[in-house]
XYZ file of C-alpha atoms in Angstrom:
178
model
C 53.806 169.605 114.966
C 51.556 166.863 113.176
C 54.637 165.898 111.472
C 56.685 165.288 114.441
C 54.279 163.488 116.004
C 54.179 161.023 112.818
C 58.091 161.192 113.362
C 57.459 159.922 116.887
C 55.380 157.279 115.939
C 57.338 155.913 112.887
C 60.285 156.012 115.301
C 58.763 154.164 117.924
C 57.091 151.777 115.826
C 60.832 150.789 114.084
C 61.922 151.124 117.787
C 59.420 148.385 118.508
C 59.797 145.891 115.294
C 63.600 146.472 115.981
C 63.111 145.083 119.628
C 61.258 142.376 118.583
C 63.694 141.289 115.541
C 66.312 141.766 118.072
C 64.663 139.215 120.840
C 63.940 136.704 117.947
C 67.240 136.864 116.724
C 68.730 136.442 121.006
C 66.511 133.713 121.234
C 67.271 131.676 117.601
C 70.955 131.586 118.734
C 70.259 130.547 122.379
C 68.405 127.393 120.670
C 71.550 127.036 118.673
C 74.059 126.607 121.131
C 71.963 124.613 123.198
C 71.511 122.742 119.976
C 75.404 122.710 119.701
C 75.340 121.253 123.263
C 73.453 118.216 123.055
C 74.411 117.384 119.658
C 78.091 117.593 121.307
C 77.369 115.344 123.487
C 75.494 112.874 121.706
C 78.016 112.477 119.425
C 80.513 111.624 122.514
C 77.917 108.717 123.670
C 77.209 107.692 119.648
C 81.265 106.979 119.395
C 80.404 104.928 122.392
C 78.117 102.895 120.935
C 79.769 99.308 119.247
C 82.918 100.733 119.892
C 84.654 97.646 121.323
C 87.525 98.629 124.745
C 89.277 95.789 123.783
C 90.647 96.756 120.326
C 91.448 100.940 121.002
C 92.177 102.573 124.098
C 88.818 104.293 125.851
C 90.328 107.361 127.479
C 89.897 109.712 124.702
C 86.010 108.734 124.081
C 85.617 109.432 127.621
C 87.550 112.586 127.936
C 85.211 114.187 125.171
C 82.174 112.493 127.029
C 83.001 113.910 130.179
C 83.898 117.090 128.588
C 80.451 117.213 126.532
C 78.159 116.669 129.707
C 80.261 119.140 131.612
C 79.407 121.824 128.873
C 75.894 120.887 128.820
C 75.526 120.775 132.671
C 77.238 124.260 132.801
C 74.360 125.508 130.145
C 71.923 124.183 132.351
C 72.726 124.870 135.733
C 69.315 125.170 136.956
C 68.495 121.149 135.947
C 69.666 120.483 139.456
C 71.461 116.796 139.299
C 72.124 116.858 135.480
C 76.215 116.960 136.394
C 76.093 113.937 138.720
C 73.613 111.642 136.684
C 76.064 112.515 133.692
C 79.309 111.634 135.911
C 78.013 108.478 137.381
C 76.776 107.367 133.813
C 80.469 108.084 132.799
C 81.565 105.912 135.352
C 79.544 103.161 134.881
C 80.688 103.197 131.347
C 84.303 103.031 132.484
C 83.485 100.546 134.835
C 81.639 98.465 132.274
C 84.239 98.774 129.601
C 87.128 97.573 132.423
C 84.797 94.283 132.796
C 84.911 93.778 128.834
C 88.625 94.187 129.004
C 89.151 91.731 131.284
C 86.440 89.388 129.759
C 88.190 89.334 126.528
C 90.222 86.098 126.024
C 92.680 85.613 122.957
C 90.819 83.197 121.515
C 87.087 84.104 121.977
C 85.146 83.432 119.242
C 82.672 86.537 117.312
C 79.973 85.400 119.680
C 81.807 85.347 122.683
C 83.267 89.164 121.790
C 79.677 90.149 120.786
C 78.336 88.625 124.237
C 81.299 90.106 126.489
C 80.413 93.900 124.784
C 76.466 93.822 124.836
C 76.218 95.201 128.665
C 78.875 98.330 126.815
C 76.832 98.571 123.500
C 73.570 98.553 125.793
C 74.314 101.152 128.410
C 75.634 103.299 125.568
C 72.662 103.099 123.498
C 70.584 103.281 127.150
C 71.937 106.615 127.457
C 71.498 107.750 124.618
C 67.989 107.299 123.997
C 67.822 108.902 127.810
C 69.572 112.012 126.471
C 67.329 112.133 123.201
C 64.430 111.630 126.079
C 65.360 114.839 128.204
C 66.572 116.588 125.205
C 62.368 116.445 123.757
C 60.746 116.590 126.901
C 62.642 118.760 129.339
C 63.758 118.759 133.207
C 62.894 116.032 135.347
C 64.416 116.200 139.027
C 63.136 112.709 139.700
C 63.946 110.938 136.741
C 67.245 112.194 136.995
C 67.623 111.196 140.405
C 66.692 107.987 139.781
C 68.841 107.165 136.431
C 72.030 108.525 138.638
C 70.545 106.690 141.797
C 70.758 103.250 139.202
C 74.354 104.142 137.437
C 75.750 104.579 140.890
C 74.307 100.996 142.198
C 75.138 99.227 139.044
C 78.209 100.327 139.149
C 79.073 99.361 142.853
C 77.296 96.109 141.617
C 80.052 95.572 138.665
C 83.113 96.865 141.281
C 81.889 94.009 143.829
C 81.598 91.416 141.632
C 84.772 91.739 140.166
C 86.427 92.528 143.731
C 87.879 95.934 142.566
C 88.090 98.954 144.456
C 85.114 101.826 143.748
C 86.566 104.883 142.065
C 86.475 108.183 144.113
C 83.413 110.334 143.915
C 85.648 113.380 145.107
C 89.547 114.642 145.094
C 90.345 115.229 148.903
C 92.590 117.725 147.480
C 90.011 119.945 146.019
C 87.547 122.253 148.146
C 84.268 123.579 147.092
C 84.504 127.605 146.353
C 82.383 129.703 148.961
């Protein structure tokens, strides 16, 4: 009888440490995919960053921008807003690398190319040090509200100027599942 109950005890105890190895090793490879994530996705805005529109085509960087903030807003689905501030800072991108595009001249000089890419080279590097920012320091409802609040006005801002149409914030084709 004292034996078994030793039994029991050694059992449960490996029982226990087993649990607990187990829980460490769930949570070590829940940092790493989030890890994965925002690395991902950094590395979509870093390519971003003094690349210049006007010498390679932009639709593959943002492809794998947009498809690196989708992944990370599907990961976190409860940061409430995360999807939209990403989208609209997508789309300010694309709406600020269209007004380098057309900027560019033939003949522009280094400084002229330098000045015509600085609002690109700045918004990329703007979100990036925002992504580093939620990345360390967590969710924020407001300050996401806010940075999507300012993509979406600067980039109304860039369409007006330049008398260009807004691009759609929705496909009329495509209905929200119940």
């Amino acid at each position: 009888l004292v034996i078994s109950v030793i039994a029991a005890i050694i059992a449960g105890w490996g029982t226990h440490l087993s649990n607990k190895r187990s829980k460490e090793a769930l949570a070590e490879s829940r940092k790493a995919v989030t890890t994965a994530l925002w690395s991902a996705l950094q590395d979509a805005v870093q390519r971003l960053v003094g690349f210049d529109p006007t010498m390679e085509p932009v639709g593959a960087r943002f492809a794998n921008l947009r498809i690196a903030g989708i992944e990370l807003a599907d990961e976190y689905a409860d940061w409430e807003g995360l999807d939209t501030w990403l989208e609209a800072e997508r789309v300010l991108g694309a709406s600020i690398a269209r007004q380098v595009m057309d900027a560019a001249k033939p003949g522009d000089s280094v400084d002229q190319r330098l000045n015509n890419l600085d609002p690109f080279i700045s918004w990329a590097q703007a979100l990036s040090q925002n992504l580093r920012l939620f990345r360390r320091k967590g969710y924020d409802k407001q300050a996401l509200s806010k940075l999507q609040a300012n993509a979406a006005d600067v980039t109304r801002s860039i369409h007006e100027r330049h008398g260009w149409e807004l691009p759609p914030t929705s496909n009329p084709r495509l209905n929200p599942l119940d």
